[in-house]
PDB file of C-alpha atoms and ligand atoms in Angstrom:
ATOM      1  CA  MET A   1       9.683  14.820 -29.540  1.00  0.00           C
ATOM      2  CA  ASN A   2       7.910  15.138 -26.493  1.00  0.00           C
ATOM      3  CA  ASP A   3       4.493  16.422 -28.493  1.00  0.00           C
ATOM      4  CA  CYS A   4       3.955  13.348 -30.459  1.00  0.00           C
ATOM      5  CA  LEU A   5       1.684  11.855 -29.628  1.00  0.00           C
ATOM      6  CA  PHE A   6       2.777   7.964 -30.542  1.00  0.00           C
ATOM      7  CA  CYS A   7       6.303   8.792 -29.058  1.00  0.00           C
ATOM      8  CA  ARG A   8       4.147   9.481 -25.991  1.00  0.00           C
ATOM      9  CA  ILE A   9       2.382   6.238 -26.590  1.00  0.00           C
ATOM     10  CA  VAL A  10       5.671   4.285 -26.963  1.00  0.00           C
ATOM     11  CA  ALA A  11       7.337   5.925 -23.753  1.00  0.00           C
ATOM     12  CA  GLY A  12       3.790   4.548 -21.234  1.00  0.00           C
ATOM     13  CA  GLU A  13       2.923   8.542 -21.437  1.00  0.00           C
ATOM     14  CA  LEU A  14      -0.816   8.276 -23.254  1.00  0.00           C
ATOM     15  CA  PRO A  15      -2.366   4.716 -23.835  1.00  0.00           C
ATOM     16  CA  SER A  16      -2.812   2.505 -26.547  1.00  0.00           C
ATOM     17  CA  THR A  17      -3.913  -1.383 -26.239  1.00  0.00           C
ATOM     18  CA  PRO A  18      -0.946  -3.468 -26.481  1.00  0.00           C
ATOM     19  CA  VAL A  19      -0.555  -6.710 -28.994  1.00  0.00           C
ATOM     20  CA  LEU A  20       2.755  -6.825 -29.272  1.00  0.00           C
ATOM     21  CA  GLY A  21       6.422  -5.142 -29.491  1.00  0.00           C
ATOM     22  CA  THR A  22      10.164  -5.182 -29.819  1.00  0.00           C
ATOM     23  CA  ASP A  23      13.304  -3.548 -28.495  1.00  0.00           C
ATOM     24  CA  THR A  24      13.146  -1.381 -31.553  1.00  0.00           C
ATOM     25  CA  THR A  25       8.754  -1.812 -32.827  1.00  0.00           C
ATOM     26  CA  TYR A  26       5.862  -1.458 -30.349  1.00  0.00           C
ATOM     27  CA  ALA A  27       2.288  -2.760 -31.719  1.00  0.00           C
ATOM     28  CA  PHE A  28      -0.912  -1.656 -30.642  1.00  0.00           C
ATOM     29  CA  ARG A  29      -4.825  -1.545 -31.579  1.00  0.00           C
ATOM     30  CA  ASP A  30      -6.000   1.395 -33.515  1.00  0.00           C
ATOM     31  CA  VAL A  31      -8.376   3.080 -31.598  1.00  0.00           C
ATOM     32  CA  ASN A  32     -10.731   4.056 -34.318  1.00  0.00           C
ATOM     33  CA  PRO A  33     -10.772   0.727 -35.972  1.00  0.00           C
ATOM     34  CA  GLY A  34     -11.493   0.319 -40.317  1.00  0.00           C
ATOM     35  CA  ALA A  35     -10.910  -2.793 -40.148  1.00  0.00           C
ATOM     36  CA  PRO A  36     -12.337  -5.966 -37.315  1.00  0.00           C
ATOM     37  CA  ILE A  37      -8.413  -6.388 -36.924  1.00  0.00           C
ATOM     38  CA  HIS A  38      -6.063  -3.242 -37.019  1.00  0.00           C
ATOM     39  CA  VAL A  39      -3.021  -2.781 -35.565  1.00  0.00           C
ATOM     40  CA  LEU A  40      -0.600  -0.305 -35.953  1.00  0.00           C
ATOM     41  CA  VAL A  41       3.947  -0.828 -35.711  1.00  0.00           C
ATOM     42  CA  VAL A  42       5.434   1.460 -34.962  1.00  0.00           C
ATOM     43  CA  PRO A  43       9.405   1.816 -34.516  1.00  0.00           C
ATOM     44  CA  ARG A  44      10.543   2.752 -30.819  1.00  0.00           C
ATOM     45  CA  GLU A  45      12.943   6.109 -32.297  1.00  0.00           C
ATOM     46  CA  HIS A  46      11.026   8.953 -33.666  1.00  0.00           C
ATOM     47  CA  ILE A  47      10.815   8.610 -38.026  1.00  0.00           C
ATOM     48  CA  ALA A  48       8.501  10.879 -39.255  1.00  0.00           C
ATOM     49  CA  ASP A  49       6.863   9.018 -42.063  1.00  0.00           C
ATOM     50  CA  ALA A  50       7.442   7.002 -45.558  1.00  0.00           C
ATOM     51  CA  ALA A  51       8.819   9.837 -46.787  1.00  0.00           C
ATOM     52  CA  ALA A  52      11.814  10.457 -44.379  1.00  0.00           C
ATOM     53  CA  VAL A  53      13.054   6.782 -44.513  1.00  0.00           C
ATOM     54  CA  THR A  54      16.744   6.397 -45.503  1.00  0.00           C
ATOM     55  CA  PRO A  55      18.733   3.463 -46.289  1.00  0.00           C
ATOM     56  CA  ASP A  56      20.153   4.146 -42.577  1.00  0.00           C
ATOM     57  CA  HIS A  57      16.934   2.836 -41.163  1.00  0.00           C
ATOM     58  CA  GLY A  58      16.645  -0.841 -42.923  1.00  0.00           C
ATOM     59  CA  ASN A  59      17.527  -2.682 -39.544  1.00  0.00           C
ATOM     60  CA  VAL A  60      13.561  -0.406 -38.344  1.00  0.00           C
ATOM     61  CA  LEU A  61      12.149  -1.118 -41.100  1.00  0.00           C
ATOM     62  CA  ALA A  62      13.081  -4.805 -41.684  1.00  0.00           C
ATOM     63  CA  GLU A  63      11.881  -5.089 -37.801  1.00  0.00           C
ATOM     64  CA  MET A  64       8.845  -2.966 -38.416  1.00  0.00           C
ATOM     65  CA  PHE A  65       7.493  -6.008 -41.789  1.00  0.00           C
ATOM     66  CA  GLN A  66       9.116  -9.442 -38.716  1.00  0.00           C
ATOM     67  CA  THR A  67       6.278  -7.684 -36.030  1.00  0.00           C
ATOM     68  CA  ALA A  68       3.243  -7.191 -38.312  1.00  0.00           C
ATOM     69  CA  GLN A  69       4.141 -10.666 -39.056  1.00  0.00           C
ATOM     70  CA  GLN A  70       3.686 -11.757 -35.944  1.00  0.00           C
ATOM     71  CA  VAL A  71       0.779  -9.506 -35.112  1.00  0.00           C
ATOM     72  CA  ALA A  72      -0.734 -11.856 -38.279  1.00  0.00           C
ATOM     73  CA  SER A  73       0.038 -14.730 -37.229  1.00  0.00           C
ATOM     74  CA  ALA A  74      -1.231 -14.159 -33.301  1.00  0.00           C
ATOM     75  CA  GLU A  75      -4.320 -12.005 -35.063  1.00  0.00           C
ATOM     76  CA  GLY A  76      -5.141 -15.025 -36.954  1.00  0.00           C
ATOM     77  CA  LEU A  77      -4.861 -13.763 -40.902  1.00  0.00           C
ATOM     78  CA  SER A  78      -1.921 -15.015 -41.859  1.00  0.00           C
ATOM     79  CA  GLU A  79      -3.469 -17.923 -43.764  1.00  0.00           C
ATOM     80  CA  ARG A  80      -6.779 -15.853 -46.007  1.00  0.00           C
ATOM     81  CA  GLY A  81      -3.963 -12.401 -45.938  1.00  0.00           C
ATOM     82  CA  TYR A  82      -4.358  -9.096 -44.380  1.00  0.00           C
ATOM     83  CA  ARG A  83      -3.778  -5.424 -45.711  1.00  0.00           C
ATOM     84  CA  LEU A  84      -0.225  -3.079 -44.567  1.00  0.00           C
ATOM     85  CA  VAL A  85      -0.204   0.621 -45.275  1.00  0.00           C
ATOM     86  CA  PHE A  86       1.846   3.770 -45.218  1.00  0.00           C
ATOM     87  CA  ASN A  87       0.095   6.616 -45.253  1.00  0.00           C
ATOM     88  CA  VAL A  88       2.561   9.726 -46.517  1.00  0.00           C
ATOM     89  CA  GLY A  89       1.474  13.343 -46.582  1.00  0.00           C
ATOM     90  CA  PRO A  90      -2.337  14.849 -47.058  1.00  0.00           C
ATOM     91  CA  ASP A  91      -3.861  12.995 -49.790  1.00  0.00           C
ATOM     92  CA  SER A  92      -3.295  10.395 -48.373  1.00  0.00           C
ATOM     93  CA  GLY A  93      -5.287  10.987 -44.925  1.00  0.00           C
ATOM     94  CA  ASN A  94      -1.436  10.601 -42.684  1.00  0.00           C
ATOM     95  CA  SER A  95      -2.865  12.146 -39.358  1.00  0.00           C
ATOM     96  CA  VAL A  96       0.123  11.051 -37.364  1.00  0.00           C
ATOM     97  CA  PRO A  97       3.239  12.683 -37.596  1.00  0.00           C
ATOM     98  CA  HIS A  98       5.024   9.752 -36.987  1.00  0.00           C
ATOM     99  CA  LEU A  99       6.546   6.069 -39.235  1.00  0.00           C
ATOM    100  CA  HIS A 100       3.847   3.977 -38.675  1.00  0.00           C
ATOM    101  CA  LEU A 101       2.485   0.342 -40.427  1.00  0.00           C
ATOM    102  CA  HIS A 102      -1.053   0.038 -41.429  1.00  0.00           C
ATOM    103  CA  VAL A 103      -2.212  -3.756 -40.562  1.00  0.00           C
ATOM    104  CA  MET A 104      -5.825  -4.283 -41.069  1.00  0.00           C
ATOM    105  CA  GLY A 105      -7.282  -7.482 -41.694  1.00  0.00           C
ATOM    106  CA  GLY A 106     -10.197  -9.403 -41.041  1.00  0.00           C
ATOM    107  CA  ARG A 107     -12.510  -9.023 -43.883  1.00  0.00           C
ATOM    108  CA  VAL A 108     -12.150  -8.579 -47.733  1.00  0.00           C
ATOM    109  CA  MET A 109     -10.455  -5.660 -48.427  1.00  0.00           C
ATOM    110  CA  ALA A 110     -11.537  -3.802 -51.298  1.00  0.00           C
ATOM    111  CA  TRP A 111      -9.193  -2.629 -54.412  1.00  0.00           C
ATOM    112  CA  PRO A 112      -8.652  -0.130 -54.561  1.00  0.00           C
ATOM    113  CA  PRO A 113      -8.863   1.253 -50.937  1.00  0.00           C
ATOM    114  CA  GLY A 114     -11.247   4.882 -51.487  1.00  0.00           C
TER     115      GLY A 114
HETATM  116  P1  AMP B   1      -2.919   7.503 -40.380  1.00  0.00           P
HETATM  117  O1  AMP B   1      -4.083   7.349 -40.854  1.00  0.00           O
HETATM  118  O2  AMP B   1      -2.234   6.973 -41.189  1.00  0.00           O
HETATM  119  O3  AMP B   1      -1.846   8.972 -39.811  1.00  0.00           O
HETATM  120  O4  AMP B   1      -2.910   6.610 -39.460  1.00  0.00           O
HETATM  121  C1  AMP B   1      -3.509   7.422 -38.080  1.00  0.00           C
HETATM  122  C2  AMP B   1      -4.162   6.361 -36.863  1.00  0.00           C
HETATM  123  O5  AMP B   1      -3.602   6.345 -35.537  1.00  0.00           O
HETATM  124  C3  AMP B   1      -5.761   6.377 -37.639  1.00  0.00           C
HETATM  125  O6  AMP B   1      -5.871   5.122 -37.602  1.00  0.00           O
HETATM  126  C4  AMP B   1      -6.164   6.320 -36.150  1.00  0.00           C
HETATM  127  O7  AMP B   1      -7.580   6.260 -35.603  1.00  0.00           O
HETATM  128  C5  AMP B   1      -4.594   6.288 -35.280  1.00  0.00           C
HETATM  129  N1  AMP B   1      -5.193   7.059 -33.538  1.00  0.00           N
HETATM  130  C6  AMP B   1      -5.171   8.125 -33.639  1.00  0.00           C
HETATM  131  N2  AMP B   1      -4.470   8.321 -31.823  1.00  0.00           N
HETATM  132  C7  AMP B   1      -4.438   6.890 -31.188  1.00  0.00           C
HETATM  133  C8  AMP B   1      -4.516   6.642 -29.811  1.00  0.00           C
HETATM  134  N3  AMP B   1      -3.974   7.341 -29.340  1.00  0.00           N
HETATM  135  N4  AMP B   1      -4.616   5.286 -30.193  1.00  0.00           N
HETATM  136  C9  AMP B   1      -4.637   4.220 -31.172  1.00  0.00           C
HETATM  137  N5  AMP B   1      -4.502   4.463 -33.175  1.00  0.00           N
HETATM  138  C10 AMP B   1      -4.679   6.422 -32.494  1.00  0.00           C
END
């Protein structure tokens, strides 16, 4: 996906601030953070969004969640907690069509979100 923003970030063609990565996933800081800690976890392979996930993606999804757990631990969020978000479609505000898990924390998170 040459024209996909997050594919290009994963490939190192565009800059990002890395947090950690695995063979399957990459975690980097959101450029416009909505919380003191705001990290995006993406699969290295292109998956459009959560609505495109199938059972074949099971291992990738599990690794995304494991990466999110490691991000939370590395960022000191594990004890107080954090929010994990997948946005899907225009009403959610989804703006980048490459699956990404928002890991957000470092403050009390309002519920329900705006
Ligand atoms: P979403 O609204 O769920 O599609 O989230 C996309 C997120 O990607 C937003 O929070 C943006 O701030 C973030 N974002 C967009 N471009 C970049 C970039 N080049 N590097 C890091 N984060 C980005």
